[in-house]
Short mmCIF file of C-alpha atoms and ligand atoms in Angstrom, two decimals:
data_model
loop_
_atom_site.label_atom_id
_atom_site.label_comp_id
_atom_site.label_asym_id
_atom_site.label_seq_id
_atom_site.Cartn_x
_atom_site.Cartn_y
_atom_site.Cartn_z
CA UNK T 1 -20.26 -29.33 -52.40
CA UNK T 2 -23.52 -27.88 -53.69
CA UNK T 3 -25.67 -27.01 -50.71
CA UNK T 4 -29.23 -28.25 -50.88
CA UNK T 5 -32.08 -26.21 -49.42
CA UNK T 6 -34.85 -27.82 -47.42
CA UNK T 7 -37.16 -29.81 -49.73
CA UNK T 8 -40.72 -29.98 -48.47
CA UNK T 9 -43.49 -32.49 -49.12
CA UNK T 10 -46.74 -30.64 -49.70
CA UNK T 11 -50.11 -32.36 -49.34
CA UNK T 12 -52.55 -31.38 -52.10
CA UNK T 13 -56.25 -31.22 -51.30
CA UNK T 14 -58.83 -31.92 -53.98
CA UNK T 15 -62.09 -33.91 -54.07
CA UNK T 16 -60.97 -35.66 -57.27
CA UNK T 17 -58.68 -37.91 -55.20
CA UNK T 18 -59.88 -37.33 -51.64
CA UNK T 19 -63.31 -38.73 -52.64
CA UNK T 20 -61.48 -41.94 -53.55
CA UNK T 21 -59.62 -41.88 -50.18
CA UNK T 22 -56.41 -41.33 -52.09
CA UNK T 23 -53.85 -38.74 -51.02
CA UNK T 24 -51.49 -36.80 -53.27
CA UNK T 25 -48.33 -35.17 -51.98
CA UNK T 26 -45.87 -33.21 -54.08
CA UNK T 27 -42.15 -33.14 -53.30
CA UNK T 28 -40.86 -29.67 -54.11
CA UNK T 29 -37.52 -30.50 -55.69
CA UNK T 30 -37.96 -27.25 -57.59
CA UNK T 31 -36.98 -25.58 -54.29
CA UNK T 32 -33.77 -27.56 -53.69
CA UNK T 33 -31.55 -24.79 -55.06
CA UNK T 34 -32.41 -21.33 -56.35
CA UNK T 35 -30.70 -21.95 -59.70
CA UNK T 36 -29.52 -25.57 -60.06
CA UNK T 37 -33.04 -26.71 -59.41
CA UNK T 38 -35.06 -29.90 -59.41
CA UNK T 39 -33.75 -33.31 -60.32
CA UNK T 40 -30.81 -31.69 -62.12
CA UNK T 41 -29.34 -30.67 -58.76
CA UNK T 42 -29.17 -34.33 -57.72
CA UNK T 43 -27.80 -35.41 -61.09
CA UNK T 44 -25.00 -32.85 -60.91
CA UNK T 45 -23.99 -33.24 -57.29
CA UNK T 46 -21.62 -36.23 -57.53
CA UNK T 47 -20.48 -35.31 -61.02
CA UNK T 48 -19.13 -32.03 -59.67
CA UNK T 49 -17.39 -33.93 -56.89
CA UNK T 50 -15.88 -36.30 -59.45
CA UNK T 51 -14.71 -33.43 -61.65
CA UNK T 52 -12.93 -31.93 -58.63
CA UNK T 53 -11.41 -35.25 -57.62
CA UNK T 54 -10.11 -35.67 -61.15
CA UNK T 55 -8.71 -32.13 -60.93
CA UNK T 56 -10.65 -30.97 -63.97
CA UNK T 57 -10.91 -27.21 -64.37
CA UNK T 58 -13.92 -27.40 -66.60
CA UNK T 59 -17.16 -29.28 -67.25
CA UNK T 60 -18.36 -29.73 -70.80
CA UNK T 61 -21.87 -30.84 -71.59
CA UNK T 62 -24.52 -30.93 -74.31
CA UNK T 63 -28.05 -29.68 -74.72
CA UNK T 64 -30.76 -27.96 -76.72
CA UNK T 65 -31.30 -24.22 -76.62
CA UNK T 66 -33.94 -24.43 -73.86
CA UNK T 67 -32.31 -27.21 -71.84
CA UNK T 68 -32.86 -27.35 -68.08
CA UNK T 69 -29.67 -29.38 -67.87
CA UNK T 70 -27.60 -26.66 -69.58
CA UNK T 71 -29.03 -24.04 -67.24
CA UNK T 72 -28.48 -26.14 -64.10
CA UNK T 73 -24.93 -27.06 -65.14
CA UNK T 74 -24.09 -23.39 -65.66
CA UNK T 75 -25.53 -22.54 -62.23
CA UNK T 76 -23.83 -25.41 -60.40
CA UNK T 77 -20.46 -24.70 -62.01
CA UNK T 78 -20.72 -21.05 -61.10
CA UNK T 79 -21.55 -21.98 -57.49
CA UNK T 80 -18.57 -24.35 -57.39
CA UNK T 81 -16.12 -22.13 -59.25
CA UNK T 82 -15.61 -24.53 -62.16
CA UNK T 83 -15.55 -23.42 -65.78
CA UNK T 84 -18.52 -24.61 -67.84
CA UNK T 85 -18.88 -25.20 -71.56
CA UNK T 86 -22.25 -25.83 -73.16
CA UNK T 87 -22.30 -27.50 -76.57
CA UNK T 88 -25.61 -26.27 -77.95
CA UNK T 89 -27.56 -28.02 -80.73
CA UNK T 90 -28.21 -25.80 -83.75
CA UNK T 91 -27.30 -22.27 -84.68
CA UNK T 92 -26.87 -19.25 -82.46
CA UNK T 93 -29.86 -16.90 -82.36
CA UNK T 94 -29.48 -13.37 -81.10
CA UNK T 95 -30.65 -12.05 -78.79
CA UNK T 96 -30.15 -15.24 -76.79
CA UNK T 97 -33.28 -16.89 -75.43
CA UNK T 98 -33.75 -16.63 -71.63
CA UNK T 99 -32.16 -20.05 -70.96
CA UNK T 100 -28.96 -19.39 -72.90
CA UNK T 101 -28.84 -15.78 -71.82
CA UNK T 102 -28.86 -16.89 -68.17
CA UNK T 103 -26.36 -19.70 -68.78
CA UNK T 104 -24.01 -17.27 -70.47
CA UNK T 105 -24.49 -14.69 -67.70
CA UNK T 106 -23.56 -17.39 -65.17
CA UNK T 107 -20.28 -17.78 -67.02
CA UNK T 108 -20.93 -20.74 -69.30
CA UNK T 109 -19.12 -20.66 -72.62
CA UNK T 110 -21.57 -21.55 -75.39
CA UNK T 111 -20.44 -23.41 -78.47
CA UNK T 112 -22.99 -24.05 -81.23
CA UNK T 113 -22.88 -27.25 -83.27
CA UNK T 114 -25.04 -27.98 -86.30
CA UNK T 115 -27.71 -30.62 -85.86
CA UNK T 116 -25.94 -33.21 -87.96
CA UNK T 117 -22.64 -33.00 -86.09
CA UNK T 118 -24.51 -32.79 -82.78
CA UNK T 119 -25.67 -36.40 -83.29
CA UNK T 120 -22.08 -37.42 -82.47
CA UNK T 121 -22.62 -36.13 -78.92
CA UNK T 122 -21.83 -39.57 -77.45
CA UNK T 123 -18.77 -40.24 -79.60
CA UNK T 124 -15.46 -40.08 -77.68
CA UNK T 125 -13.67 -38.98 -80.86
CA UNK T 126 -15.96 -35.96 -81.09
CA UNK T 127 -15.29 -35.24 -77.39
CA UNK T 128 -11.56 -35.35 -78.14
CA UNK T 129 -11.99 -32.89 -81.02
CA UNK T 130 -13.96 -30.54 -78.78
CA UNK T 131 -11.31 -30.68 -76.07
CA UNK T 132 -8.49 -30.02 -78.52
CA UNK T 133 -10.27 -26.81 -79.36
CA UNK T 134 -11.66 -25.90 -75.93
CA UNK T 135 -9.28 -27.47 -73.43
CA UNK T 136 -9.38 -30.54 -71.20
CA UNK T 137 -12.78 -31.07 -69.55
CA UNK T 138 -14.91 -33.40 -67.50
CA UNK T 139 -17.54 -34.52 -70.01
CA UNK T 140 -21.15 -34.86 -68.93
CA UNK T 141 -23.63 -36.40 -71.39
CA UNK T 142 -26.72 -34.58 -72.68
CA UNK T 143 -29.36 -34.64 -69.96
CA UNK T 144 -26.62 -35.43 -67.42
CA UNK T 145 -27.42 -39.13 -66.94
CA UNK T 146 -24.53 -41.35 -65.88
CA UNK T 147 -23.59 -43.45 -62.84
CA UNK T 148 -22.89 -40.38 -60.66
CA UNK T 149 -26.24 -38.86 -61.65
CA UNK T 150 -28.02 -42.04 -60.57
CA UNK T 151 -26.10 -42.04 -57.29
CA UNK T 152 -27.46 -38.52 -56.76
CA UNK T 153 -31.08 -39.18 -57.73
CA UNK T 154 -31.06 -42.24 -55.45
CA UNK T 155 -30.95 -39.68 -52.61
CA UNK T 156 -34.19 -37.93 -53.57
CA UNK T 157 -36.35 -40.26 -51.47
CA UNK T 158 -35.68 -40.18 -47.74
CA UNK T 159 -36.82 -42.30 -44.81
CA UNK T 160 -39.77 -39.90 -44.41
CA UNK T 161 -41.09 -41.08 -47.77
CA UNK T 162 -41.38 -44.77 -46.94
CA UNK T 163 -45.15 -44.63 -46.31
CA UNK T 164 -46.01 -43.60 -49.85
CA UNK T 165 -47.44 -46.40 -51.98
CA UNK T 166 -46.71 -44.75 -55.33
CA UNK T 167 -43.80 -42.55 -56.38
CA UNK T 168 -44.32 -40.65 -59.65
CA UNK T 169 -41.71 -38.95 -61.81
CA UNK T 170 -41.38 -37.64 -65.34
CA UNK T 171 -38.94 -39.39 -67.70
CA UNK T 172 -36.54 -37.75 -70.15
CA UNK T 173 -33.31 -39.74 -70.22
CA UNK T 174 -34.47 -41.89 -67.30
CA UNK T 175 -31.61 -41.01 -64.95
CA UNK T 176 -34.02 -39.83 -62.29
CA UNK T 177 -36.23 -42.88 -62.70
CA UNK T 178 -33.16 -45.13 -62.35
CA UNK T 179 -32.08 -43.50 -59.08
CA UNK T 180 -35.59 -43.83 -57.70
CA UNK T 181 -35.79 -47.46 -58.87
CA UNK T 182 -32.67 -48.04 -56.82
CA UNK T 183 -34.16 -46.52 -53.69
CA UNK T 184 -37.84 -47.57 -53.57
CA UNK T 185 -38.94 -50.04 -50.89
CA UNK T 186 -40.69 -53.41 -51.30
CA UNK T 187 -44.13 -51.91 -50.73
CA UNK T 188 -43.69 -49.09 -53.23
CA UNK T 189 -44.55 -48.69 -56.90
CA UNK T 190 -42.53 -46.33 -59.04
CA UNK T 191 -44.34 -44.83 -62.03
CA UNK T 192 -42.36 -43.02 -64.71
CA UNK T 193 -44.25 -40.87 -67.22
CA UNK T 194 -42.38 -40.58 -70.49
CA UNK T 195 -42.19 -37.13 -72.06
CA UNK T 196 -41.08 -38.79 -75.31
CA UNK T 197 -43.17 -40.55 -77.88
CA UNK T 198 -42.64 -44.22 -78.55
CA UNK T 199 -42.44 -47.69 -77.13
CA UNK T 200 -38.63 -47.57 -77.34
CA UNK T 201 -38.62 -45.96 -73.90
CA UNK T 202 -39.47 -49.29 -72.25
CA UNK T 203 -36.34 -50.93 -73.67
CA UNK T 204 -34.22 -47.87 -72.99
CA UNK T 205 -35.18 -47.83 -69.32
CA UNK T 206 -34.74 -51.59 -69.05
CA UNK T 207 -31.21 -51.26 -70.50
CA UNK T 208 -30.41 -48.35 -68.21
CA UNK T 209 -31.41 -50.34 -65.12
CA UNK T 210 -29.47 -53.38 -66.32
CA UNK T 211 -26.34 -51.41 -67.16
CA UNK T 212 -26.34 -49.93 -63.68
CA UNK T 213 -27.21 -53.23 -61.95
CA UNK T 214 -30.43 -51.86 -60.53
CA UNK T 215 -32.96 -54.39 -59.30
CA UNK T 216 -35.82 -52.42 -57.74
CA UNK T 217 -37.13 -53.80 -54.44
CA UNK T 218 -40.63 -52.65 -55.37
CA UNK T 219 -42.46 -52.28 -58.66
CA UNK T 220 -41.11 -49.98 -61.36
CA UNK T 221 -43.20 -49.17 -64.43
CA UNK T 222 -42.91 -46.83 -67.41
CA UNK T 223 -46.07 -45.17 -68.74
CA UNK T 224 -45.99 -43.93 -72.31
CA UNK T 225 -49.54 -42.61 -72.81
CA UNK T 226 -49.05 -38.97 -71.86
CA UNK T 227 -46.37 -37.58 -74.18
CA UNK T 228 -48.86 -35.26 -75.97
CA UNK T 229 -47.29 -35.90 -79.36
CA UNK T 230 -43.64 -36.18 -78.32
CA UNK T 231 -40.81 -34.41 -76.60
CA UNK T 232 -41.40 -30.67 -76.43
CA UNK T 233 -44.75 -31.06 -78.18
CA UNK T 234 -47.72 -29.39 -76.57
CA UNK T 235 -51.48 -29.16 -76.95
CA UNK T 236 -53.89 -26.44 -75.77
CA UNK T 237 -55.34 -28.95 -73.31
CA UNK T 238 -51.94 -29.29 -71.67
CA UNK T 239 -51.45 -25.54 -71.36
CA UNK T 240 -54.94 -25.23 -69.84
CA UNK T 241 -53.89 -27.90 -67.39
CA UNK T 242 -50.77 -25.94 -66.35
CA UNK T 243 -53.00 -22.92 -65.65
CA UNK T 244 -55.58 -25.01 -63.81
CA UNK T 245 -52.94 -26.59 -61.59
CA UNK T 246 -51.50 -23.19 -60.70
CA UNK T 247 -54.96 -21.80 -59.90
CA UNK T 248 -55.84 -24.78 -57.67
CA UNK T 249 -52.57 -25.22 -55.80
CA UNK T 250 -50.53 -22.09 -56.42
CA UNK T 251 -47.66 -24.24 -57.71
CA UNK T 252 -46.10 -23.51 -61.11
CA UNK T 253 -45.32 -26.49 -63.34
CA UNK T 254 -43.91 -26.62 -66.87
CA UNK T 255 -45.38 -28.29 -69.97
CA UNK T 256 -42.37 -30.37 -71.10
CA UNK T 257 -42.19 -32.84 -68.20
CA UNK T 258 -44.12 -32.21 -65.00
CA UNK T 259 -47.46 -31.14 -66.52
CA UNK T 260 -47.58 -34.23 -68.73
CA UNK T 261 -46.92 -36.46 -65.74
CA UNK T 262 -49.48 -34.84 -63.44
CA UNK T 263 -52.06 -34.76 -66.23
CA UNK T 264 -51.43 -38.49 -66.62
CA UNK T 265 -51.83 -39.19 -62.92
CA UNK T 266 -55.15 -37.34 -62.76
CA UNK T 267 -56.38 -39.15 -65.87
CA UNK T 268 -55.48 -42.48 -64.27
CA UNK T 269 -57.27 -41.39 -61.09
CA UNK T 270 -60.39 -40.62 -63.10
CA UNK T 271 -60.18 -44.13 -64.58
CA UNK T 272 -59.84 -45.55 -61.03
CA UNK T 273 -56.44 -47.03 -61.82
CA UNK T 274 -55.10 -46.31 -58.33
CA UNK T 275 -56.45 -48.53 -55.53
CA UNK T 276 -58.38 -46.85 -52.70
CA UNK T 277 -56.07 -45.83 -49.90
CA UNK T 278 -53.15 -45.12 -52.25
CA UNK T 279 -50.69 -42.53 -50.99
CA UNK T 280 -49.16 -40.93 -54.05
CA UNK T 281 -45.95 -38.91 -54.02
CA UNK T 282 -45.36 -36.75 -57.10
CA UNK T 283 -41.88 -35.36 -57.73
CA UNK T 284 -41.83 -31.75 -58.82
CA UNK T 285 -38.61 -32.06 -60.79
CA UNK T 286 -38.33 -28.32 -61.43
CA UNK T 287 -37.59 -27.03 -64.91
CA UNK T 288 -39.32 -23.73 -64.23
CA UNK T 289 -36.42 -21.79 -65.75
CA UNK T 290 -37.75 -22.96 -69.12
CA UNK T 291 -41.07 -21.18 -68.71
CA UNK T 292 -39.76 -17.73 -69.63
CA UNK T 293 -38.34 -19.06 -72.89
CA UNK T 294 -41.46 -21.09 -73.52
CA UNK T 295 -43.71 -18.07 -73.11
CA UNK T 296 -41.50 -15.94 -75.34
CA UNK T 297 -41.39 -18.64 -78.02
CA UNK T 298 -45.08 -19.53 -78.10
CA UNK T 299 -46.60 -16.22 -77.03
CA UNK T 300 -48.21 -17.87 -74.01
CA UNK T 301 -48.36 -16.46 -70.49
CA UNK T 302 -47.97 -19.56 -68.38
CA UNK T 303 -47.60 -18.70 -64.67
CA UNK T 304 -43.99 -18.62 -63.46
C1 PLP E 1 -34.55 -33.25 -67.07
C2 PLP E 1 -35.90 -33.23 -66.48
C3 PLP E 1 -36.65 -34.41 -66.29
C4 PLP E 1 -36.18 -35.73 -66.80
O1 PLP E 1 -35.14 -36.26 -66.05
P1 PLP E 1 -34.34 -37.54 -66.57
O2 PLP E 1 -33.46 -37.90 -65.46
O3 PLP E 1 -33.58 -37.12 -67.79
O4 PLP E 1 -35.34 -38.59 -66.92
C5 PLP E 1 -37.86 -34.32 -65.66
N1 PLP E 1 -38.36 -33.14 -65.23
C6 PLP E 1 -37.69 -31.98 -65.42
C7 PLP E 1 -38.32 -30.72 -64.97
C8 PLP E 1 -36.45 -31.99 -66.03
O5 PLP E 1 -35.79 -30.84 -66.21
#
């Protein structure tokens, strides 16, 4: 089994919230494993177990060229001695970007699929075609969200976290949000900050919870106001925020998920949307591997 490292809760001091008698703590999931980091560690954990139980020699999954999920899958499979295949959206570009270079160096076989064909990523017939070519595999969806992933992310919160009034996470596919929704207590509110543009996310998360029979004990809410133009879209203000956060707290965050969420939380704080006395827990879901590729692509120098 993948061995987790100690995950610490770190209290953040700043007058912006302490003047409102609100506390903010950040859970450093980015430290849970040196390579298979963040929420992806939890999403992979039981999937790797299942692949072994099913005696599969290989895990096949899908992702974009900068995907944290691709990187984490490559790392976890290497740690567990399972073959990994990454079906990558779009054409190969050489030299490989830092994400794909690392995935390949960790032993993942990369297979590029054009954007049109890639849309069939959920189609079992397409999976069959891939396996005829590449061999029998345990198939993990893009982003890694399935029942085993939710079982894993339901373990992120522990009994030491029961005093927090608000639990905050970023949303991509919603697998992490779903696991948290399963594990929050009556007195807790779960806030999910969508990194994607559009109201569709509300229905998508509702369906995800229903399909997995999740009835949260507390409150669970999706916030769609802080996507900054959509998935992977960025604005100078957001990059400034990443730098500001690092300067204040010495904690690196990335602009695709965690920076958007934390920016949102601080904006809500400024609008007094959290009651006095709130104890907020922010999940640092990792994704820092993407920063090197981000900097290379956009010519930025975000702190790693
Ligand atoms: C994948 C990812 C998310 C989103 O997780 P989902 O379970 O897909 O919602 C959030 N933060 C980071 C850093 C990620 O890599």
